[in-house]
PDB file of C-alpha atoms in Angstrom:
ATOM      1  CA  MET T  35     -30.640 -87.975  10.609  1.00 52.00           C
ATOM      2  CA  GLY T  36     -27.377 -88.851   8.903  1.00 56.00           C
ATOM      3  CA  LYS T  37     -28.107 -86.654   5.867  1.00 57.00           C
ATOM      4  CA  LYS T  38     -29.026 -83.694   8.089  1.00 57.00           C
ATOM      5  CA  MET T  39     -25.719 -84.007   9.950  1.00 56.00           C
ATOM      6  CA  MET T  40     -23.774 -84.208   6.678  1.00 58.00           C
ATOM      7  CA  VAL T  41     -25.580 -81.132   5.317  1.00 56.00           C
ATOM      8  CA  GLY T  42     -24.959 -79.248   8.598  1.00 60.00           C
ATOM      9  CA  TYR T  43     -21.286 -80.226   8.570  1.00 60.00           C
ATOM     10  CA  GLY T  44     -20.991 -79.164   4.937  1.00 62.00           C
ATOM     11  CA  LEU T  45     -22.532 -75.774   5.724  1.00 60.00           C
ATOM     12  CA  ILE T  46     -20.109 -75.279   8.619  1.00 67.00           C
ATOM     13  CA  VAL T  47     -17.113 -76.130   6.424  1.00 61.00           C
ATOM     14  CA  ALA T  48     -18.383 -73.890   3.602  1.00 61.00           C
ATOM     15  CA  GLY T  49     -19.086 -71.030   6.031  1.00 60.00           C
ATOM     16  CA  GLY T  50     -15.642 -71.384   7.640  1.00 57.00           C
ATOM     17  CA  THR T  51     -13.954 -71.408   4.245  1.00 62.00           C
ATOM     18  CA  ALA T  52     -15.938 -68.347   3.136  1.00 56.00           C
ATOM     19  CA  LEU T  53     -15.011 -66.526   6.356  1.00 56.00           C
ATOM     20  CA  LEU T  54     -11.329 -67.357   5.902  1.00 53.00           C
ATOM     21  CA  CYS T  55     -11.410 -66.110   2.293  1.00 50.00           C
ATOM     22  CA  LEU T  56     -13.165 -62.915   3.384  1.00 53.00           C
ATOM     23  CA  LEU T  57     -10.544 -62.236   6.077  1.00 53.00           C
ATOM     24  CA  LEU T  58      -7.713 -62.819   3.595  1.00 53.00           C
ATOM     25  CA  PHE T  59      -9.375 -60.522   1.061  1.00 54.00           C
ATOM     26  CA  VAL T  60      -9.937 -57.756   3.648  1.00 50.00           C
ATOM     27  CA  GLY T  61      -6.338 -58.046   4.883  1.00 50.00           C
ATOM     28  CA  PHE T  62      -4.952 -57.910   1.354  1.00 46.00           C
ATOM     29  CA  GLY T  63      -7.216 -54.983   0.456  1.00 46.00           C
ATOM     30  CA  TYR T  64      -6.093 -53.019   3.519  1.00 40.00           C
ATOM     31  CA  ARG T  65      -2.437 -53.656   2.771  1.00 40.00           C
ATOM     32  CA  VAL T  66      -2.736 -52.661  -0.897  1.00 38.00           C
ATOM     33  CA  PHE T  67      -5.250 -49.799  -0.789  1.00 40.00           C
ATOM     34  CA  LEU T  68      -5.423 -48.307   2.713  1.00 40.00           C
ATOM     35  CA  ALA T  69      -2.101 -48.930   4.463  1.00 38.00           C
ATOM     36  CA  PRO T  70       0.332 -46.011   4.616  1.00 38.00           C
ATOM     37  CA  GLU T  71       2.936 -45.997   1.862  1.00 41.00           C
ATOM     38  CA  VAL T  72       5.795 -48.224   2.929  1.00 37.00           C
ATOM     39  CA  GLN T  73       9.228 -47.074   1.798  1.00 42.00           C
ATOM     40  CA  LEU T  74      11.236 -50.024   3.076  1.00 45.00           C
ATOM     41  CA  GLU T  75      10.811 -53.468   1.566  1.00 43.00           C
ATOM     42  CA  PRO T  76      11.574 -56.224   4.090  1.00 42.00           C
ATOM     43  CA  GLY T  77      14.502 -58.489   3.369  1.00 41.00           C
ATOM     44  CA  GLN T  78      14.734 -62.242   3.651  1.00 34.00           C
ATOM     45  CA  SER T  79      15.885 -62.228   7.272  1.00 35.00           C
ATOM     46  CA  GLN T  80      13.640 -59.785   9.049  1.00 35.00           C
ATOM     47  CA  VAL T  81      15.347 -59.755  12.443  1.00 38.00           C
ATOM     48  CA  PRO T  82      18.890 -61.075  12.681  1.00 39.00           C
ATOM     49  CA  ALA T  83      20.376 -60.679  16.159  1.00 40.00           C
ATOM     50  CA  ALA T  84      23.711 -59.556  17.503  1.00 41.00           C
ATOM     51  CA  SER T  85      24.663 -61.070  20.838  1.00 38.00           C
ATOM     52  CA  LEU T  86      24.605 -59.006  23.988  1.00 40.00           C
ATOM     53  CA  ASP T  87      25.656 -60.913  27.111  1.00 41.00           C
ATOM     54  CA  GLY T  88      23.736 -64.004  25.989  1.00 41.00           C
ATOM     55  CA  GLU T  89      20.699 -62.003  24.944  1.00 60.00           C
ATOM     56  CA  GLY T  90      19.926 -60.690  21.472  1.00 83.00           C
ATOM     57  CA  ILE T  91      19.521 -57.253  20.000  1.00 90.00           C
ATOM     58  CA  ALA T  92      16.870 -57.290  17.273  1.00 93.00           C
ATOM     59  CA  ILE T  93      18.152 -55.632  14.096  1.00 93.00           C
ATOM     60  CA  PRO T  94      15.540 -54.716  11.437  1.00 92.00           C
ATOM     61  CA  SER T  95      16.598 -55.440   7.869  1.00 87.00           C
ATOM     62  CA  PHE T  96      15.252 -54.660   4.421  1.00 87.00           C
ATOM     63  CA  ASP T  97      16.246 -54.980   0.770  1.00 93.00           C
ATOM     64  CA  THR T  98      15.191 -51.629  -0.683  1.00 96.00           C
ATOM     65  CA  TRP T  99      14.565 -48.057   0.464  1.00 96.00           C
ATOM     66  CA  THR T 100      12.785 -45.851  -2.079  1.00 97.00           C
ATOM     67  CA  ILE T 101      13.024 -42.056  -1.768  1.00 97.00           C
ATOM     68  CA  PRO T 102      12.278 -39.026  -3.993  1.00 97.00           C
ATOM     69  CA  ALA T 103      15.077 -37.472  -6.082  1.00 97.00           C
ATOM     70  CA  GLY T 104      16.319 -33.994  -5.232  1.00 96.00           C
ATOM     71  CA  GLU T 105      14.803 -33.966  -1.734  1.00 97.00           C
ATOM     72  CA  THR T 106      16.568 -33.860   1.633  1.00 97.00           C
ATOM     73  CA  THR T 107      13.481 -34.578   3.769  1.00 97.00           C
ATOM     74  CA  VAL T 108      12.498 -38.129   2.854  1.00 97.00           C
ATOM     75  CA  PRO T 109       9.997 -40.727   4.136  1.00 97.00           C
ATOM     76  CA  THR T 110      11.226 -43.854   5.881  1.00 95.00           C
ATOM     77  CA  HIS T 111      10.500 -46.244   8.716  1.00 95.00           C
ATOM     78  CA  PHE T 112      13.698 -46.689  10.688  1.00 96.00           C
ATOM     79  CA  TYR T 113      13.084 -48.009  14.190  1.00 96.00           C
ATOM     80  CA  ASN T 114      14.497 -49.620  17.302  1.00 96.00           C
ATOM     81  CA  PRO T 115      12.396 -52.731  18.029  1.00 96.00           C
ATOM     82  CA  GLU T 116      10.396 -52.522  21.235  1.00 94.00           C
ATOM     83  CA  GLY T 117      11.999 -55.575  22.891  1.00 92.00           C
ATOM     84  CA  ASN T 118      15.549 -54.211  22.677  1.00 95.00           C
ATOM     85  CA  GLU T 119      17.169 -53.079  25.898  1.00 94.00           C
ATOM     86  CA  CYS T 120      19.475 -50.532  24.263  1.00 96.00           C
ATOM     87  CA  TYR T 121      19.531 -47.316  22.294  1.00 97.00           C
ATOM     88  CA  PHE T 122      20.228 -47.350  18.558  1.00 97.00           C
ATOM     89  CA  VAL T 123      22.067 -44.821  16.430  1.00 98.00           C
ATOM     90  CA  ILE T 124      21.306 -45.431  12.754  1.00 98.00           C
ATOM     91  CA  ARG T 125      23.734 -44.298  10.053  1.00 98.00           C
ATOM     92  CA  VAL T 126      23.252 -44.743   6.287  1.00 98.00           C
ATOM     93  CA  THR T 127      26.251 -44.722   3.950  1.00 98.00           C
ATOM     94  CA  LEU T 128      26.644 -45.034   0.186  1.00 98.00           C
ATOM     95  CA  GLU T 129      28.900 -47.942  -0.804  1.00 96.00           C
ATOM     96  CA  GLU T 130      30.683 -46.348  -3.745  1.00 95.00           C
ATOM     97  CA  SER T 131      31.758 -43.118  -2.029  1.00 96.00           C
ATOM     98  CA  GLY T 132      31.550 -44.120   1.642  1.00 96.00           C
ATOM     99  CA  GLU T 133      29.574 -40.899   2.198  1.00 97.00           C
ATOM    100  CA  THR T 134      27.244 -40.787   5.216  1.00 98.00           C
ATOM    101  CA  ILE T 135      23.900 -39.490   3.976  1.00 98.00           C
ATOM    102  CA  TYR T 136      22.002 -39.839   7.266  1.00 98.00           C
ATOM    103  CA  GLU T 137      22.732 -40.321  10.967  1.00 98.00           C
ATOM    104  CA  SER T 138      20.139 -40.402  13.727  1.00 98.00           C
ATOM    105  CA  GLY T 139      20.354 -39.444  17.342  1.00 97.00           C
ATOM    106  CA  TYR T 140      19.732 -42.073  20.039  1.00 97.00           C
ATOM    107  CA  LEU T 141      16.541 -44.064  19.346  1.00 97.00           C
ATOM    108  CA  GLU T 142      14.863 -45.590  22.390  1.00 97.00           C
ATOM    109  CA  PRO T 143      13.384 -49.098  22.225  1.00 97.00           C
ATOM    110  CA  GLY T 144      10.045 -48.866  20.397  1.00 96.00           C
ATOM    111  CA  GLN T 145      10.874 -45.478  18.831  1.00 97.00           C
ATOM    112  CA  SER T 146      10.312 -45.040  15.074  1.00 96.00           C
ATOM    113  CA  LEU T 147      11.369 -42.451  12.515  1.00 97.00           C
ATOM    114  CA  TYR T 148       8.947 -41.871   9.642  1.00 97.00           C
ATOM    115  CA  GLU T 149      10.808 -38.976   8.042  1.00 97.00           C
ATOM    116  CA  VAL T 150      14.533 -38.166   8.057  1.00 97.00           C
ATOM    117  CA  GLU T 151      16.744 -35.328   6.830  1.00 98.00           C
ATOM    118  CA  LEU T 152      19.507 -36.407   4.426  1.00 98.00           C
ATOM    119  CA  SER T 153      22.826 -34.546   4.382  1.00 97.00           C
ATOM    120  CA  ALA T 154      22.268 -33.691   0.691  1.00 96.00           C
ATOM    121  CA  PRO T 155      19.698 -34.445  -2.012  1.00 97.00           C
ATOM    122  CA  LEU T 156      20.428 -37.448  -4.236  1.00 97.00           C
ATOM    123  CA  ALA T 157      20.102 -37.676  -8.006  1.00 96.00           C
ATOM    124  CA  GLN T 158      17.758 -40.196  -9.565  1.00 97.00           C
ATOM    125  CA  GLY T 159      19.225 -43.686  -9.765  1.00 97.00           C
ATOM    126  CA  SER T 160      19.994 -46.816  -7.801  1.00 97.00           C
ATOM    127  CA  TYR T 161      22.700 -46.874  -5.146  1.00 98.00           C
ATOM    128  CA  ASP T 162      24.271 -49.685  -3.120  1.00 98.00           C
ATOM    129  CA  ALA T 163      24.062 -48.571   0.495  1.00 98.00           C
ATOM    130  CA  THR T 164      24.564 -49.814   4.051  1.00 97.00           C
ATOM    131  CA  ILE T 165      22.604 -49.086   7.189  1.00 97.00           C
ATOM    132  CA  HIS T 166      24.803 -49.212  10.294  1.00 97.00           C
ATOM    133  CA  TYR T 167      23.116 -49.963  13.619  1.00 97.00           C
ATOM    134  CA  SER T 168      25.177 -48.900  16.633  1.00 97.00           C
ATOM    135  CA  ALA T 169      23.775 -50.082  19.978  1.00 96.00           C
ATOM    136  CA  PHE T 170      24.369 -48.351  23.318  1.00 97.00           C
ATOM    137  CA  SER T 171      23.558 -49.310  26.902  1.00 95.00           C
ATOM    138  CA  ILE T 172      20.523 -47.510  28.310  1.00 96.00           C
ATOM    139  CA  ALA T 173      22.211 -47.304  31.726  1.00 95.00           C
ATOM    140  CA  ASP T 174      25.469 -45.561  30.765  1.00 96.00           C
ATOM    141  CA  LEU T 175      25.637 -45.278  26.942  1.00 96.00           C
ATOM    142  CA  THR T 176      28.427 -47.872  26.751  1.00 96.00           C
ATOM    143  CA  ALA T 177      28.872 -49.065  23.162  1.00 95.00           C
ATOM    144  CA  LEU T 178      27.428 -52.544  22.564  1.00 94.00           C
ATOM    145  CA  ASN T 179      27.476 -54.799  19.521  1.00 87.00           C
ATOM    146  CA  GLY T 180      26.126 -53.339  16.313  1.00 90.00           C
ATOM    147  CA  ALA T 181      25.280 -54.548  12.842  1.00 94.00           C
ATOM    148  CA  GLN T 182      25.455 -53.524   9.198  1.00 95.00           C
ATOM    149  CA  VAL T 183      22.775 -54.316   6.624  1.00 95.00           C
ATOM    150  CA  GLN T 184      23.365 -53.742   2.909  1.00 96.00           C
ATOM    151  CA  PHE T 185      20.443 -52.656   0.756  1.00 97.00           C
ATOM    152  CA  GLU T 186      19.517 -50.918  -2.491  1.00 97.00           C
ATOM    153  CA  LEU T 187      18.675 -47.218  -2.277  1.00 97.00           C
ATOM    154  CA  VAL T 188      16.311 -46.321  -5.118  1.00 98.00           C
ATOM    155  CA  VAL T 189      15.939 -42.602  -5.869  1.00 97.00           C
ATOM    156  CA  GLN T 190      12.925 -41.851  -8.069  1.00 96.00           C
ATOM    157  CA  PRO T 191      11.533 -38.660  -9.608  1.00 92.00           C
TER     158      PRO T 191
END
């Protein structure tokens, strides 16, 4: 009976390991081959917080935003995290010139933008840029704390 239990235990461990590997493979395959094209590459600190009366405002961050050259309508994924209790206005500026290339309207908590209209098309290259998050009270649009996140804007053909 001892050998049967060892064999049964070994089969359970092997089956569990195989199932775990299968789930990892399926998840990786979805992310690489089937997931929608992601234009923002997450940064090291995914959600830093600015204080708001003892509570936090979640601020998304990323390292790189890749867009097509010569286009004004570009793909993105800017959003106001669902747990926030404020509106966001998102503004993107180029570091070298200080030019604002995009500014959103008020984004409600949980609202996402998948395509935005730039003020002008950009030439191919790499730009240092900053995304400015301005937060506003849902009740009366009073300005709250905001944040700035620097990133690399990559413009490709």
